């Protein structure tokens, strides 16, 4: 089994793969957000019924407004519109930084190269700067979809790896090597309704 894996590709594609992190985060949290939102909504509706029974119109109307607001928020999260808005904001921020020349992944001609060897990920953004290094022990979760792996560590720090970048080692070998080092591995399918925004 290969113990060294290399992912290599253009800066633009590497940068675009980060958009998948937003969508994967949404897909990972969607079910729990729905459960929590519906629990609060049920509690609010029960309180609303109590206020209506006691003819407390002011509190009933206030709670009704809160119920409608919460219902909209739950629907917004469950359908993915919040994730789409977040995706658009991130792209606008990148464009603004690029326009002012302050973006770290601007295309300087060379590819981005990610090497996994000796239990460390070495991410080379530029040949003149030292690589960013992540030890496998610092990372604990992989969220995977058809196009990328999003490898996450403490406090959400991590990186995305486009599957198409794998130039050395096979995908099955990479997965088999990395899986024992991770606490959690989740596989998601990005629905067509969100795929069109990527």
Coordinates of N, CA, C and O in Angstrom, one line a residue, residues 48-147:
X48 N -48.0 29.4 22.9 CA -48.9 30.3 22.2 C -50.4 29.8 22.6 O -51.2 30.7 22.8
X49 N -50.6 28.5 22.6 CA -51.9 28.0 22.9 C -52.3 28.4 24.4 O -53.5 28.7 24.6
X50 N -51.3 28.3 25.3 CA -51.6 28.7 26.7 C -52.0 30.2 26.7 O -53.0 30.6 27.4
X51 N -51.3 31.1 26.0 CA -51.6 32.5 26.0 C -53.0 32.7 25.4 O -53.7 33.6 25.8
X52 N -53.3 32.0 24.3 CA -54.6 32.2 23.7 C -55.7 31.7 24.6 O -56.8 32.4 24.8
X53 N -55.5 30.6 25.4 CA -56.5 30.1 26.3 C -56.8 31.1 27.4 O -57.9 31.3 27.9
X54 N -55.7 31.9 27.8 CA -55.9 32.9 28.9 C -56.2 34.3 28.4 O -56.1 35.2 29.1
X55 N -56.5 34.3 27.1 CA -56.8 35.6 26.4 C -55.8 36.7 26.6 O -56.1 37.9 26.7
X56 N -54.5 36.3 26.6 CA -53.4 37.2 26.7 C -52.9 37.6 25.3 O -52.0 37.0 24.7
X57 N -53.6 38.5 24.7 CA -53.4 38.8 23.2 C -52.0 39.4 22.9 O -51.4 39.0 21.9
X58 N -51.5 40.3 23.8 CA -50.2 40.9 23.5 C -49.1 39.8 23.5 O -48.3 39.8 22.6
X59 N -49.1 38.9 24.5 CA -48.1 37.9 24.6 C -48.3 36.9 23.4 O -47.3 36.3 22.9
X60 N -49.5 36.6 23.1 CA -49.8 35.6 22.1 C -49.3 36.2 20.7 O -48.7 35.4 19.9
X61 N -49.6 37.4 20.4 CA -49.1 38.0 19.2 C -47.6 38.1 19.1 O -47.0 37.8 18.0
X62 N -46.9 38.4 20.2 CA -45.5 38.4 20.3 C -44.9 37.0 20.0 O -44.0 36.8 19.2
X63 N -45.5 36.0 20.6 CA -45.0 34.6 20.5 C -45.3 34.1 19.0 O -44.5 33.4 18.5
X64 N -46.4 34.6 18.5 CA -46.8 34.2 17.1 C -45.7 34.7 16.1 O -45.3 34.0 15.2
X65 N -45.3 36.0 16.4 CA -44.2 36.6 15.5 C -42.9 35.8 15.7 O -42.2 35.5 14.7
X66 N -42.6 35.4 16.9 CA -41.4 34.6 17.2 C -41.5 33.3 16.5 O -40.5 32.8 15.9
X67 N -42.7 32.6 16.5 CA -42.9 31.3 15.8 C -42.7 31.5 14.3 O -42.0 30.6 13.7
X68 N -43.2 32.5 13.7 CA -43.1 32.7 12.3 C -41.6 33.0 11.9 O -41.1 32.5 10.9
X69 N -40.9 33.8 12.7 CA -39.5 34.0 12.5 C -38.7 32.7 12.6 O -37.8 32.5 11.8
X70 N -39.0 31.9 13.6 CA -38.2 30.7 13.8 C -38.6 29.7 12.7 O -37.7 29.0 12.2
X71 N -39.8 29.7 12.2 CA -40.2 28.8 11.1 C -39.4 29.2 9.9 O -38.9 28.3 9.1
X72 N -39.3 30.5 9.6 CA -38.6 31.0 8.4 C -37.1 30.6 8.5 O -36.5 30.1 7.6
X73 N -36.5 30.7 9.7 CA -35.1 30.4 9.9 C -34.9 28.9 9.7 O -33.9 28.5 9.1
X74 N -35.8 28.0 10.2 CA -35.6 26.6 10.1 C -35.7 26.2 8.6 O -34.9 25.4 8.1
X75 N -36.7 26.8 7.9 CA -36.9 26.5 6.5 C -35.7 27.0 5.7 O -35.2 26.3 4.8
X76 N -35.1 28.2 6.0 CA -34.0 28.8 5.4 C -32.8 27.8 5.5 O -32.0 27.6 4.5
X77 N -32.6 27.3 6.7 CA -31.4 26.4 6.9 C -31.6 25.1 6.2 O -30.7 24.5 5.6
X78 N -32.8 24.5 6.4 CA -33.1 23.2 5.8 C -33.0 23.1 4.3 O -32.5 22.2 3.7
X79 N -33.5 24.2 3.6 CA -33.4 24.2 2.2 C -32.1 24.5 1.6 O -31.8 24.3 0.4
X80 N -31.2 25.1 2.4 CA -29.8 25.4 2.0 C -29.6 26.8 1.5 O -28.5 27.2 1.1
X81 N -30.7 27.7 1.6 CA -30.5 29.0 1.2 C -29.5 29.8 2.0 O -28.8 30.7 1.5
X82 N -29.4 29.5 3.3 CA -28.4 30.1 4.1 C -27.0 29.8 3.7 O -26.1 30.6 3.6
X83 N -26.8 28.5 3.3 CA -25.5 28.0 2.8 C -25.1 28.7 1.5 O -24.0 29.1 1.3
X84 N -26.1 28.9 0.6 CA -25.9 29.6 -0.7 C -25.5 31.0 -0.4 O -24.6 31.5 -1.1
X85 N -26.2 31.7 0.5 CA -25.8 33.1 0.8 C -24.4 33.2 1.3 O -23.6 34.1 1.0
X86 N -24.1 32.2 2.2 CA -22.7 32.2 2.8 C -21.7 32.0 1.7 O -20.6 32.6 1.7
X87 N -22.0 31.1 0.8 CA -21.1 30.8 -0.4 C -20.9 32.1 -1.2 O -19.8 32.4 -1.6
X88 N -22.0 32.8 -1.5 CA -21.9 34.0 -2.3 C -21.0 35.1 -1.5 O -20.2 35.8 -2.1
X89 N -21.2 35.2 -0.2 CA -20.4 36.2 0.6 C -19.0 35.9 0.5 O -18.1 36.8 0.4
X90 N -18.6 34.6 0.6 CA -17.2 34.2 0.6 C -16.6 34.5 -0.8 O -15.5 35.0 -0.8
X91 N -17.3 34.2 -1.8 CA -16.8 34.6 -3.2 C -16.6 36.1 -3.3 O -15.6 36.5 -3.9
X92 N -17.6 36.8 -2.8 CA -17.4 38.3 -2.9 C -16.2 38.8 -2.1 O -15.5 39.7 -2.6
X93 N -16.0 38.2 -1.0 CA -14.8 38.6 -0.2 C -13.5 38.2 -0.9 O -12.6 39.0 -0.9
X94 N -13.5 37.1 -1.5 CA -12.3 36.7 -2.3 C -12.1 37.6 -3.5 O -10.9 38.1 -3.7
X95 N -13.1 38.0 -4.2 CA -13.0 38.9 -5.3 C -12.5 40.3 -4.8 O -11.7 40.9 -5.5
X96 N -13.0 40.7 -3.7 CA -12.6 42.0 -3.2 C -11.1 42.0 -2.8 O -10.4 42.9 -3.1
X97 N -10.7 40.9 -2.1 CA -9.3 40.8 -1.8 C -8.4 40.7 -3.0 O -7.3 41.3 -3.0
X98 N -8.8 40.0 -4.0 CA -8.1 39.8 -5.2 C -8.0 41.2 -5.9 O -6.9 41.5 -6.4
X99 N -9.0 42.0 -5.9 CA -9.0 43.3 -6.6 C -8.0 44.2 -5.9 O -7.4 45.1 -6.6
X100 N -7.8 44.0 -4.6 CA -6.8 44.9 -3.9 C -5.4 44.2 -3.8 O -4.6 44.8 -3.1
X101 N -5.3 43.1 -4.4 CA -4.0 42.4 -4.3 C -3.6 41.8 -3.0 O -2.4 41.6 -2.7
X102 N -4.6 41.5 -2.2 CA -4.3 41.0 -0.8 C -4.7 39.5 -0.7 O -4.9 39.0 0.4
X103 N -4.8 38.8 -1.8 CA -5.3 37.4 -1.7 C -4.2 36.5 -1.7 O -3.4 36.5 -2.7
X104 N -4.1 35.6 -0.8 CA -2.9 34.7 -0.6 C -2.8 33.6 -1.7 O -1.8 33.1 -2.0
X105 N -3.9 33.3 -2.3 CA -3.9 32.2 -3.3 C -3.9 32.7 -4.8 O -4.4 32.0 -5.7
X106 N -3.5 34.0 -5.0 CA -3.5 34.5 -6.3 C -2.5 33.6 -7.2 O -1.5 33.1 -6.7
X107 N -2.9 33.5 -8.4 CA -2.2 32.6 -9.3 C -0.8 33.2 -9.7 O -0.7 34.2 -10.3
X108 N 0.2 32.5 -9.2 CA 1.6 33.0 -9.5 C 2.3 32.1 -10.4 O 3.5 32.1 -10.5
X109 N 1.5 31.2 -11.1 CA 2.1 30.4 -12.1 C 2.3 28.9 -11.7 O 2.1 28.0 -12.5
X110 N 2.6 28.7 -10.4 CA 2.9 27.3 -10.0 C 1.6 26.7 -9.4 O 0.7 27.4 -9.0
X111 N 1.6 25.3 -9.4 CA 0.4 24.6 -8.8 C 0.5 24.6 -7.3 O 1.5 24.8 -6.7
X112 N -0.6 24.3 -6.7 CA -0.7 23.9 -5.3 C -0.4 22.4 -5.2 O -0.9 21.6 -5.9
X113 N 0.5 22.1 -4.2 CA 0.9 20.7 -4.1 C 0.7 20.3 -2.6 O 1.2 20.9 -1.7
X114 N -0.1 19.2 -2.4 CA -0.3 18.7 -1.1 C 0.2 17.3 -1.0 O -0.1 16.4 -1.8
X115 N 1.2 17.1 -0.1 CA 1.9 15.8 0.0 C 1.5 15.2 1.4 O 1.7 15.9 2.4
X116 N 1.1 13.9 1.4 CA 0.9 13.2 2.7 C 2.0 12.2 2.8 O 2.1 11.3 2.0
X117 N 2.9 12.4 3.8 CA 3.9 11.4 4.0 C 4.3 11.5 5.5 O 4.2 12.5 6.1
X118 N 4.6 10.4 6.1 CA 5.0 10.3 7.5 C 4.0 10.9 8.4 O 4.3 11.5 9.4
X119 N 2.7 10.7 8.1 CA 1.6 11.1 9.0 C 1.4 12.6 9.0 O 0.8 13.2 9.9
X120 N 1.9 13.3 8.0 CA 1.8 14.8 7.9 C 1.4 15.2 6.5 O 1.8 14.6 5.5
X121 N 0.5 16.2 6.5 CA 0.1 16.9 5.2 C 1.0 18.1 5.1 O 1.0 19.0 5.9
X122 N 1.7 18.2 3.9 CA 2.5 19.3 3.6 C 1.8 20.1 2.4 O 1.7 19.5 1.4
X123 N 1.4 21.3 2.7 CA 0.7 22.0 1.7 C 1.6 23.1 1.1 O 1.9 24.1 1.9
X124 N 2.0 23.0 -0.1 CA 2.9 24.0 -0.7 C 2.1 24.9 -1.6 O 1.6 24.5 -2.7
X125 N 1.9 26.2 -1.2 CA 1.2 27.2 -2.0 C 2.2 27.9 -2.9 O 1.7 28.3 -4.0
X126 N 3.4 28.0 -2.5 CA 4.4 28.8 -3.3 C 5.7 28.2 -3.1 O 6.1 27.9 -2.0
X127 N 6.6 28.1 -4.2 CA 7.9 27.5 -4.0 C 8.8 28.3 -3.1 O 9.8 27.7 -2.6
X128 N 8.6 29.6 -3.0 CA 9.5 30.4 -2.2 C 9.1 30.5 -0.7 O 9.9 31.1 0.0
X129 N 8.0 29.9 -0.3 CA 7.6 29.9 1.1 C 7.6 28.5 1.7 O 7.3 27.6 0.9
X130 N 7.8 28.4 3.0 CA 7.8 27.0 3.6 C 6.3 26.5 3.5 O 5.4 27.3 3.6
X131 N 6.2 25.2 3.4 CA 4.8 24.6 3.4 C 4.1 24.8 4.7 O 4.7 24.8 5.8
X132 N 2.8 24.8 4.6 CA 1.9 24.7 5.8 C 1.8 23.2 6.1 O 1.6 22.3 5.2
X133 N 2.1 22.8 7.4 CA 2.1 21.4 7.8 C 1.0 21.1 8.8 O 0.9 21.9 9.8
X134 N 0.3 20.1 8.5 CA -0.7 19.5 9.5 C -0.3 18.1 9.8 O -0.1 17.3 9.0
X135 N -0.2 17.8 11.1 CA 0.0 16.4 11.6 C -1.4 15.7 11.6 O -2.4 16.4 12.0
X136 N -1.4 14.5 11.3 CA -2.7 13.7 11.3 C -3.3 13.8 12.7 O -4.6 13.7 12.8
X137 N -2.5 13.9 13.7 CA -3.1 13.9 15.1 C -3.9 15.2 15.3 O -4.7 15.2 16.2
X138 N -3.6 16.2 14.5 CA -4.3 17.5 14.7 C -5.7 17.5 14.0 O -6.5 18.4 14.2
X139 N -5.9 16.5 13.2 CA -7.1 16.4 12.4 C -7.9 15.2 12.9 O -7.4 14.2 13.3
X140 N -9.3 15.4 12.8 CA -10.1 14.3 13.4 C -11.3 14.0 12.6 O -11.9 12.9 12.8
X141 N -11.7 14.8 11.6 CA -12.9 14.5 10.9 C -12.7 14.7 9.4 O -12.1 15.7 9.0
X142 N -13.3 13.8 8.6 CA -13.3 14.0 7.1 C -14.8 14.0 6.7 O -15.6 13.2 7.1
X143 N -15.1 15.1 5.9 CA -16.4 15.1 5.3 C -16.1 15.0 3.8 O -15.3 15.8 3.2
X144 N -16.7 14.0 3.2 CA -16.4 13.7 1.8 C -17.7 13.8 0.9 O -18.8 13.5 1.3
X145 N -17.5 14.3 -0.3 CA -18.5 14.2 -1.3 C -17.9 13.7 -2.6 O -16.8 13.3 -2.7
X146 N -18.7 13.9 -3.7 CA -18.2 13.3 -5.0 C -16.9 14.0 -5.5 O -16.1 13.4 -6.1
X147 N -16.7 15.2 -5.1 CA -15.6 16.0 -5.7 C -14.4 16.2 -4.7 O -13.3 16.4 -5.2

